[in-house]
């Protein structure tokens, strides 16, 4: 009898496990099938990255993206809302036009930095000067009045726009080491020169503005071919622009040779005052343990030098597509699946940290978190 019961129980357990495994495998197969055969990633990417574009916190485009995501989730039958976590400086980018107007005319490749005040419609025309060789803070203070009415160049003149790895690929070992050593030494000397002023790369900018500079000209090279990093301005009243490496180094050489180049800058941005800022939250409610949470996570905001595709459009779209597929294939999960599209991550994890502070009942019951913010390529961790 015991033997018969044992055999029967074993058969029952095997049968139950077999059915469970088959159901589990079927769900996985259906998820893969939906992802491979009916992917919405391309159209989602077009709508978010091409049509809406960059998502700088405080801009109309950021708000448009939040609203778009909520509408998209609801169209899939997923509950979603924008949750306000604070306020930010409202700002809208307009057209930036930068031209060299002396000693010859050339349109330059550059843009205004984020949250920077706009110029008048007539723009600003002024001579360019570069930071001098600084002996100490006293000598810098004596030089400082010379910036009045001029655009000040605050970035180092790069010896080349080619990345190190490209030099290494085509150069002899001796040539590569020589180039790299010279670049490293020049960078170190530049940083030490600014330090002797009594300021650092950031704090020197307000000092130049206070001294009467007409504007700030930067060139924050990414160390990649033809790409600069566009972040936020540190001036309150005067224009701050970033000029592409090749144009910037041309202007720098002209300043060094005493050509006294002049540029004309028009920046049509708008100050929108304080505006509310949000996280977009969507969820598929759990059926057995609705108060336990599996979190999908990706920051929604971006800088606005590009469309924000890599950082973090990729993560945003992956999480949206995952939610769409789960709702279609696995609509009744045991635990609640919640996705957070965080605002203002780039300025210090503001959206996600606010969510943590506002929702301890969720945070204390998290079972797993999947965050995506590593750009393109295969997810490896």
Short mmCIF file of C-alpha atoms in Angstrom, two decimals:
data_model
loop_
_atom_site.label_atom_id
_atom_site.label_comp_id
_atom_site.label_asym_id
_atom_site.label_seq_id
_atom_site.Cartn_x
_atom_site.Cartn_y
_atom_site.Cartn_z
CA UNK A 1 0.00 0.00 0.00
CA UNK A 2 2.80 2.39 0.96
CA UNK A 3 4.63 1.43 -2.21
CA UNK A 4 1.51 2.09 -4.29
CA UNK A 5 0.99 5.49 -2.59
CA UNK A 6 4.62 6.38 -3.20
CA UNK A 7 4.36 5.48 -6.84
CA UNK A 8 1.08 7.38 -7.19
CA UNK A 9 2.49 10.49 -5.45
CA UNK A 10 5.61 10.40 -7.56
CA UNK A 11 3.50 10.16 -10.69
CA UNK A 12 1.30 13.03 -9.50
CA UNK A 13 4.29 15.24 -8.66
CA UNK A 14 5.96 14.42 -11.95
CA UNK A 15 2.75 15.11 -13.84
CA UNK A 16 2.22 18.41 -11.98
CA UNK A 17 5.83 19.49 -12.52
CA UNK A 18 5.61 18.45 -16.15
CA UNK A 19 2.46 20.51 -16.70
CA UNK A 20 3.99 23.48 -14.83
CA UNK A 21 7.17 23.24 -16.89
CA UNK A 22 5.17 23.05 -20.10
CA UNK A 23 3.13 26.10 -19.09
CA UNK A 24 6.28 27.98 -18.09
CA UNK A 25 8.04 27.07 -21.32
CA UNK A 26 4.96 28.09 -23.31
CA UNK A 27 4.94 31.53 -21.69
CA UNK A 28 8.62 32.00 -22.48
CA UNK A 29 8.11 30.82 -26.04
CA UNK A 30 5.20 33.22 -26.49
CA UNK A 31 7.25 36.10 -25.08
CA UNK A 32 10.06 35.35 -27.51
CA UNK A 33 7.64 34.95 -30.40
CA UNK A 34 5.96 38.29 -29.67
CA UNK A 35 9.34 40.02 -29.35
CA UNK A 36 10.72 38.54 -32.58
CA UNK A 37 7.62 38.63 -34.77
CA UNK A 38 5.72 41.68 -33.54
CA UNK A 39 8.35 44.00 -32.08
CA UNK A 40 7.18 47.57 -31.56
CA UNK A 41 10.66 48.88 -30.70
CA UNK A 42 11.26 50.60 -34.02
CA UNK A 43 8.01 52.55 -34.06
CA UNK A 44 8.36 53.41 -30.37
CA UNK A 45 11.89 54.64 -31.02
CA UNK A 46 10.69 56.76 -33.93
CA UNK A 47 7.91 58.37 -31.91
CA UNK A 48 10.07 59.05 -28.86
CA UNK A 49 13.49 59.82 -30.35
CA UNK A 50 12.68 61.31 -33.76
CA UNK A 51 9.34 63.04 -33.15
CA UNK A 52 9.68 64.14 -29.51
CA UNK A 53 13.48 64.19 -29.41
CA UNK A 54 15.69 65.00 -26.42
CA UNK A 55 14.10 65.04 -22.98
CA UNK A 56 15.86 67.68 -20.90
CA UNK A 57 14.20 68.09 -17.51
CA UNK A 58 12.12 71.26 -17.36
CA UNK A 59 11.43 71.42 -21.09
CA UNK A 60 8.15 71.00 -23.01
CA UNK A 61 9.70 67.96 -24.72
CA UNK A 62 10.17 66.22 -21.35
CA UNK A 63 6.51 66.82 -20.50
CA UNK A 64 5.48 65.65 -23.97
CA UNK A 65 7.44 62.43 -23.46
CA UNK A 66 5.79 61.76 -20.09
CA UNK A 67 2.33 62.25 -21.59
CA UNK A 68 3.19 60.12 -24.62
CA UNK A 69 4.31 57.23 -22.42
CA UNK A 70 1.12 57.33 -20.34
CA UNK A 71 -1.02 57.34 -23.48
CA UNK A 72 0.98 54.46 -24.96
CA UNK A 73 0.67 52.33 -21.82
CA UNK A 74 -3.07 52.92 -21.58
CA UNK A 75 -3.47 51.89 -25.23
CA UNK A 76 -1.99 48.53 -24.21
CA UNK A 77 -4.41 48.19 -21.31
CA UNK A 78 -1.77 49.02 -18.69
CA UNK A 79 -2.49 51.40 -15.82
CA UNK A 80 -0.16 54.42 -15.96
CA UNK A 81 0.20 57.94 -14.60
CA UNK A 82 2.63 60.81 -14.20
CA UNK A 83 3.58 61.36 -10.56
CA UNK A 84 4.96 64.77 -9.67
CA UNK A 85 8.06 64.70 -7.48
CA UNK A 86 9.14 68.34 -7.56
CA UNK A 87 9.86 71.40 -9.70
CA UNK A 88 12.64 72.46 -12.06
CA UNK A 89 13.73 75.44 -14.08
CA UNK A 90 11.50 75.56 -17.16
CA UNK A 91 13.39 76.19 -20.40
CA UNK A 92 12.86 75.73 -24.12
CA UNK A 93 15.68 75.52 -26.65
CA UNK A 94 15.40 77.62 -29.77
CA UNK A 95 17.66 78.16 -32.77
CA UNK A 96 21.35 78.71 -32.03
CA UNK A 97 23.42 80.34 -34.75
CA UNK A 98 27.16 81.00 -34.35
CA UNK A 99 29.23 82.78 -37.01
CA UNK A 100 32.77 84.04 -37.21
CA UNK A 101 32.45 87.56 -38.64
CA UNK A 102 36.09 88.73 -38.46
CA UNK A 103 38.69 88.47 -39.97
CA UNK A 104 36.51 86.51 -42.39
CA UNK A 105 33.01 85.04 -42.41
CA UNK A 106 32.35 81.41 -41.54
CA UNK A 107 29.37 79.67 -39.98
CA UNK A 108 30.51 77.60 -37.00
CA UNK A 109 29.27 74.26 -35.71
CA UNK A 110 28.03 74.75 -32.16
CA UNK A 111 25.06 75.14 -29.84
CA UNK A 112 23.87 76.88 -26.71
CA UNK A 113 24.15 74.97 -23.43
CA UNK A 114 21.07 73.86 -21.51
CA UNK A 115 19.09 76.29 -19.32
CA UNK A 116 21.15 79.19 -20.67
CA UNK A 117 19.39 82.57 -21.05
CA UNK A 118 18.70 83.55 -24.63
CA UNK A 119 20.14 86.52 -26.48
CA UNK A 120 18.12 89.26 -28.13
CA UNK A 121 17.04 88.67 -31.72
CA UNK A 122 20.04 90.74 -32.81
CA UNK A 123 22.41 88.47 -30.92
CA UNK A 124 25.80 89.29 -29.46
CA UNK A 125 28.95 90.15 -31.43
CA UNK A 126 32.30 90.29 -29.66
CA UNK A 127 35.99 89.50 -29.92
CA UNK A 128 37.32 86.17 -28.67
CA UNK A 129 40.04 85.84 -26.05
CA UNK A 130 41.53 82.79 -24.35
CA UNK A 131 42.55 82.25 -20.77
CA UNK A 132 46.16 83.43 -20.21
CA UNK A 133 49.04 81.58 -18.60
CA UNK A 134 48.26 82.14 -14.94
CA UNK A 135 51.02 82.60 -12.35
CA UNK A 136 48.74 82.78 -9.31
CA UNK A 137 45.35 84.07 -8.18
CA UNK A 138 46.62 87.66 -7.88
CA UNK A 139 47.85 87.73 -11.47
CA UNK A 140 44.52 86.27 -12.60
CA UNK A 141 42.60 89.00 -10.78
CA UNK A 142 44.76 91.63 -12.52
CA UNK A 143 43.98 90.04 -15.90
CA UNK A 144 40.28 89.56 -15.25
CA UNK A 145 39.11 93.07 -16.32
CA UNK A 146 40.32 92.27 -19.86
CA UNK A 147 37.35 89.93 -20.37
CA UNK A 148 34.84 92.79 -20.33
CA UNK A 149 32.82 92.81 -23.54
CA UNK A 150 34.54 89.70 -24.93
CA UNK A 151 33.77 86.03 -25.49
CA UNK A 152 36.11 83.95 -23.32
CA UNK A 153 37.36 80.55 -24.50
CA UNK A 154 37.56 78.20 -21.50
CA UNK A 155 38.47 74.84 -23.10
CA UNK A 156 41.91 73.53 -23.93
CA UNK A 157 42.99 73.52 -27.56
CA UNK A 158 43.10 69.84 -28.48
CA UNK A 159 46.20 68.77 -30.45
CA UNK A 160 44.06 66.39 -32.51
CA UNK A 161 40.46 65.33 -32.91
CA UNK A 162 41.40 61.69 -33.36
CA UNK A 163 40.68 59.34 -30.46
CA UNK A 164 43.60 57.50 -28.86
CA UNK A 165 42.46 54.12 -30.18
CA UNK A 166 42.46 55.43 -33.76
CA UNK A 167 45.99 56.76 -33.40
CA UNK A 168 47.07 53.44 -31.92
CA UNK A 169 45.58 51.52 -34.85
CA UNK A 170 47.48 53.41 -37.54
CA UNK A 171 50.55 54.87 -35.80
CA UNK A 172 53.87 53.27 -34.98
CA UNK A 173 54.20 52.41 -31.28
CA UNK A 174 56.70 55.24 -30.87
CA UNK A 175 54.42 57.78 -32.58
CA UNK A 176 51.41 56.74 -30.51
CA UNK A 177 53.27 56.96 -27.21
CA UNK A 178 54.66 60.38 -28.16
CA UNK A 179 51.22 61.72 -29.10
CA UNK A 180 49.57 60.31 -25.98
CA UNK A 181 52.27 61.69 -23.71
CA UNK A 182 52.00 65.15 -25.26
CA UNK A 183 48.21 65.15 -24.93
CA UNK A 184 48.32 63.98 -21.32
CA UNK A 185 50.94 66.57 -20.41
CA UNK A 186 48.97 69.33 -22.14
CA UNK A 187 45.78 68.35 -20.32
CA UNK A 188 47.57 68.31 -16.97
CA UNK A 189 49.15 71.71 -17.65
CA UNK A 190 45.77 73.18 -18.63
CA UNK A 191 44.09 71.93 -15.46
CA UNK A 192 46.93 73.23 -13.28
CA UNK A 193 46.80 76.60 -15.04
CA UNK A 194 43.12 77.03 -14.16
CA UNK A 195 43.76 75.83 -10.62
CA UNK A 196 46.36 78.58 -10.12
CA UNK A 197 43.62 81.14 -10.78
CA UNK A 198 41.99 80.18 -7.50
CA UNK A 199 39.06 78.58 -9.33
CA UNK A 200 38.27 75.27 -10.99
CA UNK A 201 36.79 74.57 -14.42
CA UNK A 202 33.27 75.19 -13.14
CA UNK A 203 33.68 78.06 -10.70
CA UNK A 204 35.79 80.14 -13.08
CA UNK A 205 32.75 80.66 -15.32
CA UNK A 206 30.68 82.77 -12.88
CA UNK A 207 33.83 84.79 -12.15
CA UNK A 208 34.20 85.59 -15.85
CA UNK A 209 30.52 86.55 -16.08
CA UNK A 210 30.79 88.83 -13.05
CA UNK A 211 33.84 90.50 -14.61
CA UNK A 212 31.73 91.54 -17.61
CA UNK A 213 32.41 88.87 -20.25
CA UNK A 214 30.07 89.03 -23.24
CA UNK A 215 29.80 85.24 -23.31
CA UNK A 216 31.50 81.92 -22.64
CA UNK A 217 32.79 79.62 -25.38
CA UNK A 218 33.47 76.00 -24.48
CA UNK A 219 34.37 72.83 -26.39
CA UNK A 220 33.78 69.75 -24.26
CA UNK A 221 35.23 67.05 -26.49
CA UNK A 222 33.95 63.51 -25.88
CA UNK A 223 37.24 61.96 -27.09
CA UNK A 224 35.33 60.48 -30.02
CA UNK A 225 35.22 61.53 -33.67
CA UNK A 226 33.33 64.79 -34.10
CA UNK A 227 31.28 64.54 -30.90
CA UNK A 228 31.12 67.01 -28.02
CA UNK A 229 29.27 66.63 -24.72
CA UNK A 230 26.50 69.19 -24.25
CA UNK A 231 25.53 69.85 -20.63
CA UNK A 232 24.14 72.77 -18.65
CA UNK A 233 25.28 76.40 -18.61
CA UNK A 234 26.74 78.03 -15.50
CA UNK A 235 26.03 81.62 -16.49
CA UNK A 236 22.91 83.50 -15.42
CA UNK A 237 22.74 86.35 -17.94
CA UNK A 238 25.27 85.89 -20.73
CA UNK A 239 25.30 83.24 -23.50
CA UNK A 240 27.32 80.04 -23.10
CA UNK A 241 27.94 78.04 -26.26
CA UNK A 242 29.84 74.87 -27.08
CA UNK A 243 31.70 74.85 -30.41
CA UNK A 244 32.76 71.67 -32.19
CA UNK A 245 36.42 70.72 -31.80
CA UNK A 246 37.69 71.60 -35.29
CA UNK A 247 36.04 75.01 -35.36
CA UNK A 248 37.08 75.71 -31.78
CA UNK A 249 40.74 74.86 -32.38
CA UNK A 250 40.73 77.06 -35.50
CA UNK A 251 39.45 79.98 -33.44
CA UNK A 252 41.96 79.24 -30.70
CA UNK A 253 44.86 79.33 -33.17
CA UNK A 254 43.61 82.66 -34.50
CA UNK A 255 43.53 84.09 -30.97
CA UNK A 256 47.05 82.78 -30.30
CA UNK A 257 48.35 84.42 -33.47
CA UNK A 258 46.82 87.80 -32.64
CA UNK A 259 44.13 87.77 -35.34
CA UNK A 260 41.47 89.01 -32.87
CA UNK A 261 38.62 86.94 -34.32
CA UNK A 262 35.05 88.03 -33.64
CA UNK A 263 31.98 85.82 -33.46
CA UNK A 264 28.27 86.58 -33.63
CA UNK A 265 25.94 84.46 -31.47
CA UNK A 266 22.15 84.27 -31.64
CA UNK A 267 20.50 81.94 -29.12
CA UNK A 268 16.70 81.98 -29.11
CA UNK A 269 15.96 80.00 -25.95
CA UNK A 270 13.07 80.80 -23.59
CA UNK A 271 12.93 80.86 -19.79
CA UNK A 272 9.63 79.25 -18.75
CA UNK A 273 9.89 79.82 -15.00
CA UNK A 274 9.44 76.99 -12.50
CA UNK A 275 7.63 73.94 -13.87
CA UNK A 276 6.47 70.66 -12.28
CA UNK A 277 8.60 67.56 -12.85
CA UNK A 278 7.43 63.97 -12.99
CA UNK A 279 8.11 60.25 -13.00
CA UNK A 280 6.00 58.10 -15.30
CA UNK A 281 4.78 55.01 -13.45
CA UNK A 282 2.94 52.04 -14.98
CA UNK A 283 1.98 48.69 -13.49
CA UNK A 284 0.47 45.29 -14.16
CA UNK A 285 -1.23 44.27 -10.93
CA UNK A 286 -0.30 40.96 -9.33
CA UNK A 287 -3.01 38.35 -8.78
CA UNK A 288 -1.62 36.32 -5.86
CA UNK A 289 0.79 38.72 -4.15
CA UNK A 290 -0.22 42.19 -5.39
CA UNK A 291 1.70 43.93 -2.58
CA UNK A 292 5.00 42.42 -3.67
CA UNK A 293 6.79 44.14 -6.54
CA UNK A 294 9.07 43.37 -9.44
CA UNK A 295 10.49 46.69 -10.66
CA UNK A 296 11.49 47.57 -14.21
CA UNK A 297 13.53 50.76 -14.19
CA UNK A 298 14.99 53.25 -16.68
CA UNK A 299 15.57 56.98 -16.45
CA UNK A 300 13.49 58.93 -18.94
CA UNK A 301 15.31 62.24 -19.15
CA UNK A 302 18.33 63.07 -21.29
CA UNK A 303 20.66 65.91 -22.11
CA UNK A 304 19.69 67.70 -25.29
CA UNK A 305 22.85 67.77 -27.37
CA UNK A 306 21.37 64.79 -29.25
CA UNK A 307 18.09 62.90 -29.23
CA UNK A 308 18.86 60.97 -26.06
CA UNK A 309 18.80 57.65 -27.91
CA UNK A 310 21.69 55.91 -26.17
CA UNK A 311 21.28 57.57 -22.78
CA UNK A 312 18.69 56.46 -22.00
CA UNK A 313 16.24 56.02 -24.85
CA UNK A 314 17.44 52.44 -25.19
CA UNK A 315 16.59 51.61 -21.59
CA UNK A 316 13.26 53.39 -21.77
CA UNK A 317 12.18 51.54 -24.90
CA UNK A 318 13.32 48.14 -23.61
CA UNK A 319 11.20 48.55 -20.48
CA UNK A 320 8.17 49.79 -22.42
CA UNK A 321 8.38 46.89 -24.86
CA UNK A 322 8.82 44.43 -21.98
CA UNK A 323 5.65 45.74 -20.33
CA UNK A 324 3.72 45.56 -23.61
CA UNK A 325 4.74 41.96 -24.20
CA UNK A 326 4.08 40.89 -20.60
CA UNK A 327 0.61 42.42 -20.68
CA UNK A 328 -0.19 40.54 -23.88
CA UNK A 329 1.40 37.19 -23.02
CA UNK A 330 1.39 37.09 -19.22
CA UNK A 331 -1.38 39.49 -18.12
CA UNK A 332 -1.93 37.97 -14.67
CA UNK A 333 1.46 37.77 -12.93
CA UNK A 334 1.65 36.57 -9.34
CA UNK A 335 3.37 39.77 -8.20
CA UNK A 336 2.81 43.33 -9.34
CA UNK A 337 5.15 44.38 -12.15
CA UNK A 338 5.85 48.11 -11.89
CA UNK A 339 7.89 50.18 -14.32
CA UNK A 340 9.43 53.51 -13.36
CA UNK A 341 10.54 56.03 -15.98
CA UNK A 342 12.48 58.45 -13.82
CA UNK A 343 12.80 62.19 -14.39
CA UNK A 344 16.02 64.17 -13.78
CA UNK A 345 18.37 61.22 -13.34
CA UNK A 346 21.13 63.15 -15.09
CA UNK A 347 21.14 65.85 -12.41
CA UNK A 348 21.53 63.42 -9.51
CA UNK A 349 19.01 60.54 -9.47
CA UNK A 350 16.31 63.04 -8.47
CA UNK A 351 13.25 61.25 -9.82
CA UNK A 352 14.08 57.77 -8.57
CA UNK A 353 15.23 58.94 -5.13
CA UNK A 354 12.01 60.93 -4.76
CA UNK A 355 9.98 57.84 -5.65
CA UNK A 356 11.82 55.88 -2.96
CA UNK A 357 11.05 58.59 -0.41
CA UNK A 358 7.39 58.87 -1.45
CA UNK A 359 6.59 55.14 -1.66
CA UNK A 360 8.04 53.16 1.26
CA UNK A 361 5.13 50.71 0.98
CA UNK A 362 6.46 49.70 -2.44
CA UNK A 363 10.17 49.91 -1.70
CA UNK A 364 9.86 47.71 1.39
CA UNK A 365 8.18 44.98 -0.65
CA UNK A 366 10.43 44.86 -3.70
CA UNK A 367 11.39 41.34 -4.77
CA UNK A 368 13.58 42.20 -7.77
CA UNK A 369 14.77 45.25 -9.73
CA UNK A 370 15.83 45.32 -13.38
CA UNK A 371 17.41 48.65 -14.38
CA UNK A 372 18.65 49.51 -17.86
CA UNK A 373 21.03 52.42 -18.44
CA UNK A 374 24.02 51.02 -20.31
CA UNK A 375 23.24 52.18 -23.83
CA UNK A 376 23.33 49.97 -26.89
CA UNK A 377 24.56 46.40 -27.13
CA UNK A 378 23.78 43.14 -25.40
CA UNK A 379 22.70 43.30 -21.76
CA UNK A 380 25.37 41.32 -19.91
CA UNK A 381 24.59 41.87 -16.20
#
